[in-house]
């Protein structure tokens, strides 16, 4: 009962960050917002990748203009997502003041701070991933736009439009490959949480189901297996190898709360989120 009470206490102050409201029930949580912004990032990259793919067979110069326009729109979309995450982080961080003023024991306050810190890490990981993508697209525009335009300006004085495009094709492909590599092979952002994370304690078995506190029936298969491994005595370090080989965990906000209630450490949950992010990048490259 105490574990679920801690969750309810944690959710209540998090309502202050949703929709810009000062108080109330949260309409959107940090993991949900982070996932939404990452989906926007994925959508932005797909649009740009598709426009660059057309350069392989394009015969008209308008295809080049379309790539640059799409890239510029992408930087604007990503900048907006970064701003939304940054603003949300500020609201979450401000909740620590409410916790400090609350009439709670220090143990309860620390429990709530742990939830705030967890949300801040999720938001920061998403933001850093999007920052990497925006930087790569901005570098592409800075490097390739003046270069391609200067070469095209000369070539169109010598050859028809379709031949100019054919002569530029290798440059288009190389530029697209460099951009794709800088985005899709970028390492997932990590934050060293070892100092902030308490020493690992195996989940308690308060019943005879063999798992820790809480109901894990709504978790995906890989997530349930992780809980069972921990309950069976595996250490978090052992789970990291399992996570790398697992399928998608597809963690929702409620599932993250369930994992925490079952004693899954923060670094394991972050590894699951990073794993799913890497799978999405791989799917984009296929």
Short mmCIF file of C-alpha atoms in Angstrom, two decimals:
data_model
loop_
_atom_site.label_atom_id
_atom_site.label_comp_id
_atom_site.label_asym_id
_atom_site.label_seq_id
_atom_site.Cartn_x
_atom_site.Cartn_y
_atom_site.Cartn_z
CA UNK A 1 0.00 0.00 0.00
CA UNK A 2 2.79 2.40 0.86
CA UNK A 3 4.38 2.00 -2.60
CA UNK A 4 1.16 3.00 -4.33
CA UNK A 5 0.68 5.88 -1.90
CA UNK A 6 4.07 7.20 -2.95
CA UNK A 7 3.02 7.00 -6.59
CA UNK A 8 -0.18 8.95 -5.92
CA UNK A 9 1.74 11.57 -3.98
CA UNK A 10 4.20 11.86 -6.86
CA UNK A 11 1.54 12.20 -9.54
CA UNK A 12 -0.34 14.97 -7.75
CA UNK A 13 2.41 17.64 -7.86
CA UNK A 14 3.36 16.65 -11.39
CA UNK A 15 0.01 18.09 -12.44
CA UNK A 16 1.55 21.52 -12.02
CA UNK A 17 3.56 21.07 -15.22
CA UNK A 18 0.79 19.95 -17.56
CA UNK A 19 -0.59 22.42 -20.02
CA UNK A 20 1.08 25.33 -18.24
CA UNK A 21 -1.30 25.05 -15.30
CA UNK A 22 -0.26 26.03 -11.81
CA UNK A 23 -2.10 23.19 -10.09
CA UNK A 24 -4.36 20.27 -10.94
CA UNK A 25 -4.26 16.80 -12.41
CA UNK A 26 -1.61 16.23 -15.07
CA UNK A 27 -2.99 16.09 -18.61
CA UNK A 28 0.40 15.13 -20.02
CA UNK A 29 3.38 13.55 -18.30
CA UNK A 30 7.07 13.97 -18.98
CA UNK A 31 7.52 10.54 -20.65
CA UNK A 32 4.46 11.17 -22.83
CA UNK A 33 5.74 14.60 -23.92
CA UNK A 34 9.23 13.20 -24.55
CA UNK A 35 7.75 10.45 -26.74
CA UNK A 36 5.63 12.98 -28.63
CA UNK A 37 8.65 15.20 -29.33
CA UNK A 38 10.70 12.18 -30.44
CA UNK A 39 7.88 11.23 -32.83
CA UNK A 40 8.02 14.76 -34.23
CA UNK A 41 11.77 14.31 -34.65
CA UNK A 42 11.24 11.00 -36.45
CA UNK A 43 8.59 12.52 -38.71
CA UNK A 44 10.87 15.43 -39.54
CA UNK A 45 13.71 13.11 -40.48
CA UNK A 46 11.47 10.88 -42.65
CA UNK A 47 10.27 13.91 -44.62
CA UNK A 48 13.85 15.08 -45.19
CA UNK A 49 15.11 11.60 -46.06
CA UNK A 50 12.32 11.15 -48.60
CA UNK A 51 13.08 14.48 -50.26
CA UNK A 52 16.78 13.59 -50.47
CA UNK A 53 15.94 10.18 -51.93
CA UNK A 54 14.31 11.91 -54.91
CA UNK A 55 17.66 13.47 -55.86
CA UNK A 56 18.90 10.07 -57.05
CA UNK A 57 16.58 10.16 -60.07
CA UNK A 58 15.50 13.80 -60.28
CA UNK A 59 16.01 15.62 -63.58
CA UNK A 60 14.84 19.05 -62.49
CA UNK A 61 16.63 21.57 -60.28
CA UNK A 62 13.45 22.14 -58.27
CA UNK A 63 14.18 18.87 -56.46
CA UNK A 64 17.30 20.48 -54.94
CA UNK A 65 15.33 23.51 -53.81
CA UNK A 66 12.78 21.16 -52.24
CA UNK A 67 15.51 19.40 -50.22
CA UNK A 68 16.81 22.67 -48.81
CA UNK A 69 13.29 23.89 -48.02
CA UNK A 70 12.50 20.63 -46.25
CA UNK A 71 15.77 20.81 -44.30
CA UNK A 72 15.05 24.37 -43.19
CA UNK A 73 11.53 23.37 -42.13
CA UNK A 74 13.05 20.46 -40.23
CA UNK A 75 15.36 22.73 -38.22
CA UNK A 76 12.36 24.89 -37.30
CA UNK A 77 10.28 21.88 -36.22
CA UNK A 78 13.15 20.49 -34.16
CA UNK A 79 13.86 23.87 -32.57
CA UNK A 80 10.21 24.05 -31.51
CA UNK A 81 10.36 20.56 -29.99
CA UNK A 82 13.54 21.48 -28.10
CA UNK A 83 11.86 24.62 -26.78
CA UNK A 84 8.81 22.67 -25.61
CA UNK A 85 10.99 20.16 -23.78
CA UNK A 86 13.10 22.90 -22.24
CA UNK A 87 10.03 24.75 -20.97
CA UNK A 88 8.58 21.52 -19.58
CA UNK A 89 11.86 20.80 -17.80
CA UNK A 90 11.67 24.18 -16.11
CA UNK A 91 8.17 23.45 -14.84
CA UNK A 92 9.15 20.03 -13.56
CA UNK A 93 12.22 21.44 -11.81
CA UNK A 94 10.05 24.09 -10.12
CA UNK A 95 8.07 21.32 -8.43
CA UNK A 96 11.01 20.74 -6.10
CA UNK A 97 10.05 24.00 -4.36
CA UNK A 98 6.55 22.65 -3.72
CA UNK A 99 8.06 19.46 -2.34
CA UNK A 100 10.33 21.41 -0.01
CA UNK A 101 7.34 23.34 1.38
CA UNK A 102 5.10 20.28 1.73
CA UNK A 103 4.21 18.95 5.17
CA UNK A 104 5.89 15.59 4.65
CA UNK A 105 8.66 13.60 6.23
CA UNK A 106 12.07 13.88 4.64
CA UNK A 107 11.77 10.29 3.42
CA UNK A 108 8.53 11.11 1.60
CA UNK A 109 10.04 14.28 0.16
CA UNK A 110 13.02 12.35 -1.18
CA UNK A 111 10.68 9.81 -2.73
CA UNK A 112 8.91 12.63 -4.60
CA UNK A 113 12.22 14.20 -5.62
CA UNK A 114 13.19 10.86 -7.15
CA UNK A 115 10.14 11.02 -9.41
CA UNK A 116 10.97 14.58 -10.40
CA UNK A 117 14.59 13.63 -11.13
CA UNK A 118 13.41 10.66 -13.20
CA UNK A 119 11.17 12.88 -15.33
CA UNK A 120 13.95 15.43 -15.77
CA UNK A 121 16.29 12.71 -17.06
CA UNK A 122 13.69 11.42 -19.51
CA UNK A 123 13.12 14.95 -20.83
CA UNK A 124 16.85 15.67 -21.06
CA UNK A 125 17.55 12.46 -22.98
CA UNK A 126 14.83 13.29 -25.50
CA UNK A 127 16.03 16.88 -25.82
CA UNK A 128 19.67 15.91 -26.36
CA UNK A 129 18.66 13.39 -29.04
CA UNK A 130 16.71 16.10 -30.91
CA UNK A 131 19.54 18.61 -30.47
CA UNK A 132 21.91 16.15 -32.16
CA UNK A 133 19.53 15.80 -35.10
CA UNK A 134 18.97 19.54 -35.46
CA UNK A 135 22.72 20.20 -35.34
CA UNK A 136 23.30 17.62 -38.09
CA UNK A 137 20.64 19.16 -40.35
CA UNK A 138 21.95 22.69 -39.70
CA UNK A 139 25.49 21.54 -40.55
CA UNK A 140 24.18 20.00 -43.76
CA UNK A 141 22.57 23.29 -44.77
CA UNK A 142 25.64 25.32 -43.87
CA UNK A 143 27.98 23.02 -45.82
CA UNK A 144 26.00 21.73 -48.78
CA UNK A 145 23.56 24.50 -49.68
CA UNK A 146 26.17 27.09 -50.81
CA UNK A 147 28.37 24.35 -52.29
CA UNK A 148 25.66 22.70 -54.34
CA UNK A 149 24.17 26.02 -55.47
CA UNK A 150 27.57 27.33 -56.59
CA UNK A 151 28.31 24.17 -58.59
CA UNK A 152 24.84 24.11 -60.13
CA UNK A 153 25.16 27.76 -61.13
CA UNK A 154 28.28 26.95 -63.15
CA UNK A 155 27.07 23.65 -64.58
CA UNK A 156 23.77 25.09 -65.84
CA UNK A 157 25.78 27.51 -67.99
CA UNK A 158 27.43 24.51 -69.65
CA UNK A 159 24.75 21.81 -69.73
CA UNK A 160 20.98 21.37 -69.82
CA UNK A 161 19.13 20.95 -66.55
CA UNK A 162 18.87 17.16 -66.70
CA UNK A 163 22.60 16.74 -67.44
CA UNK A 164 23.47 19.12 -64.61
CA UNK A 165 21.43 16.99 -62.24
CA UNK A 166 23.16 13.85 -63.53
CA UNK A 167 26.60 15.40 -62.98
CA UNK A 168 25.64 16.45 -59.45
CA UNK A 169 24.18 13.07 -58.51
CA UNK A 170 27.31 11.76 -56.78
CA UNK A 171 27.48 14.94 -54.70
CA UNK A 172 23.80 14.56 -53.74
CA UNK A 173 24.25 10.95 -52.68
CA UNK A 174 27.40 11.67 -50.67
CA UNK A 175 25.75 14.58 -48.87
CA UNK A 176 22.67 12.50 -48.10
CA UNK A 177 24.77 9.62 -46.82
CA UNK A 178 26.82 11.90 -44.56
CA UNK A 179 23.67 13.44 -43.08
CA UNK A 180 22.04 10.06 -42.57
CA UNK A 181 25.13 8.70 -40.85
CA UNK A 182 25.41 11.69 -38.51
CA UNK A 183 21.78 11.26 -37.42
CA UNK A 184 21.21 7.52 -37.42
CA UNK A 185 24.54 6.46 -35.93
CA UNK A 186 24.66 9.15 -33.24
CA UNK A 187 24.89 7.54 -29.79
CA UNK A 188 21.82 7.77 -27.59
CA UNK A 189 22.30 10.44 -24.92
CA UNK A 190 23.16 9.03 -21.51
CA UNK A 191 23.47 10.64 -18.15
CA UNK A 192 25.51 9.21 -15.33
CA UNK A 193 22.91 8.53 -12.68
CA UNK A 194 25.01 6.28 -10.45
CA UNK A 195 25.68 8.98 -7.87
CA UNK A 196 22.03 10.01 -7.59
CA UNK A 197 20.60 6.50 -7.60
CA UNK A 198 20.28 4.69 -4.28
CA UNK A 199 21.93 1.33 -3.80
CA UNK A 200 19.99 -1.45 -5.48
CA UNK A 201 17.57 -3.37 -3.32
CA UNK A 202 15.83 -6.44 -4.78
CA UNK A 203 12.03 -6.06 -4.98
CA UNK A 204 10.14 -7.33 -1.95
CA UNK A 205 7.86 -10.31 -2.35
CA UNK A 206 4.74 -9.38 -0.38
CA UNK A 207 2.70 -12.15 -1.96
CA UNK A 208 3.32 -15.55 -3.47
CA UNK A 209 3.38 -14.58 -7.13
CA UNK A 210 7.19 -14.38 -7.23
CA UNK A 211 7.27 -10.71 -8.28
CA UNK A 212 7.66 -7.45 -6.40
CA UNK A 213 5.01 -4.94 -5.40
CA UNK A 214 2.39 -3.88 -7.91
CA UNK A 215 0.49 -5.36 -10.85
CA UNK A 216 2.64 -5.96 -13.94
CA UNK A 217 -0.02 -7.57 -16.13
CA UNK A 218 -0.17 -4.51 -18.41
CA UNK A 219 3.54 -4.63 -19.29
CA UNK A 220 4.92 -5.88 -22.57
CA UNK A 221 6.57 -9.30 -22.65
CA UNK A 222 10.15 -7.94 -22.51
CA UNK A 223 9.23 -5.63 -19.60
CA UNK A 224 7.57 -8.43 -17.62
CA UNK A 225 10.62 -10.59 -18.17
CA UNK A 226 12.86 -7.83 -16.79
CA UNK A 227 10.73 -7.63 -13.63
CA UNK A 228 10.86 -11.40 -13.21
CA UNK A 229 14.63 -11.43 -13.66
CA UNK A 230 15.04 -8.83 -10.92
CA UNK A 231 12.63 -10.67 -8.65
CA UNK A 232 14.62 -13.83 -9.21
CA UNK A 233 17.78 -12.20 -7.91
CA UNK A 234 19.40 -10.82 -11.06
CA UNK A 235 21.24 -7.55 -10.60
CA UNK A 236 20.58 -4.43 -12.72
CA UNK A 237 23.96 -4.87 -14.45
CA UNK A 238 22.85 -8.31 -15.65
CA UNK A 239 19.67 -6.85 -17.12
CA UNK A 240 21.57 -4.43 -19.36
CA UNK A 241 22.80 -7.32 -21.52
CA UNK A 242 19.25 -8.69 -21.73
CA UNK A 243 17.89 -5.27 -22.75
CA UNK A 244 20.29 -5.02 -25.70
CA UNK A 245 18.92 -8.29 -27.13
CA UNK A 246 15.24 -7.75 -26.29
CA UNK A 247 12.42 -6.55 -28.50
CA UNK A 248 10.68 -3.21 -28.05
CA UNK A 249 9.60 -2.45 -24.48
CA UNK A 250 7.01 0.13 -25.65
CA UNK A 251 6.88 1.81 -22.26
CA UNK A 252 3.95 4.08 -21.53
CA UNK A 253 3.81 6.44 -18.58
CA UNK A 254 1.71 3.99 -16.57
CA UNK A 255 4.13 1.18 -17.35
CA UNK A 256 7.11 3.23 -16.18
CA UNK A 257 5.28 3.81 -12.89
CA UNK A 258 4.55 0.08 -12.67
CA UNK A 259 8.21 -0.76 -13.24
CA UNK A 260 9.25 1.64 -10.50
CA UNK A 261 6.65 0.15 -8.15
CA UNK A 262 8.12 -3.28 -8.86
CA UNK A 263 11.58 -2.09 -7.82
CA UNK A 264 13.13 -1.70 -11.28
CA UNK A 265 16.06 0.78 -10.89
CA UNK A 266 16.17 4.06 -12.77
CA UNK A 267 19.18 3.11 -14.90
CA UNK A 268 17.39 -0.02 -16.12
CA UNK A 269 14.30 1.97 -17.17
CA UNK A 270 16.49 4.53 -18.97
CA UNK A 271 18.29 1.68 -20.75
CA UNK A 272 14.91 0.36 -21.92
CA UNK A 273 13.96 3.80 -23.27
CA UNK A 274 17.34 4.13 -25.01
CA UNK A 275 16.92 0.64 -26.48
CA UNK A 276 13.53 1.53 -27.99
CA UNK A 277 14.98 4.79 -29.34
CA UNK A 278 17.79 2.82 -31.03
CA UNK A 279 15.24 0.44 -32.56
CA UNK A 280 13.31 3.40 -34.01
CA UNK A 281 16.52 4.78 -35.54
CA UNK A 282 17.25 1.37 -37.07
CA UNK A 283 13.76 1.18 -38.54
CA UNK A 284 14.23 4.61 -40.09
CA UNK A 285 17.45 3.47 -41.79
CA UNK A 286 15.94 0.25 -43.21
#
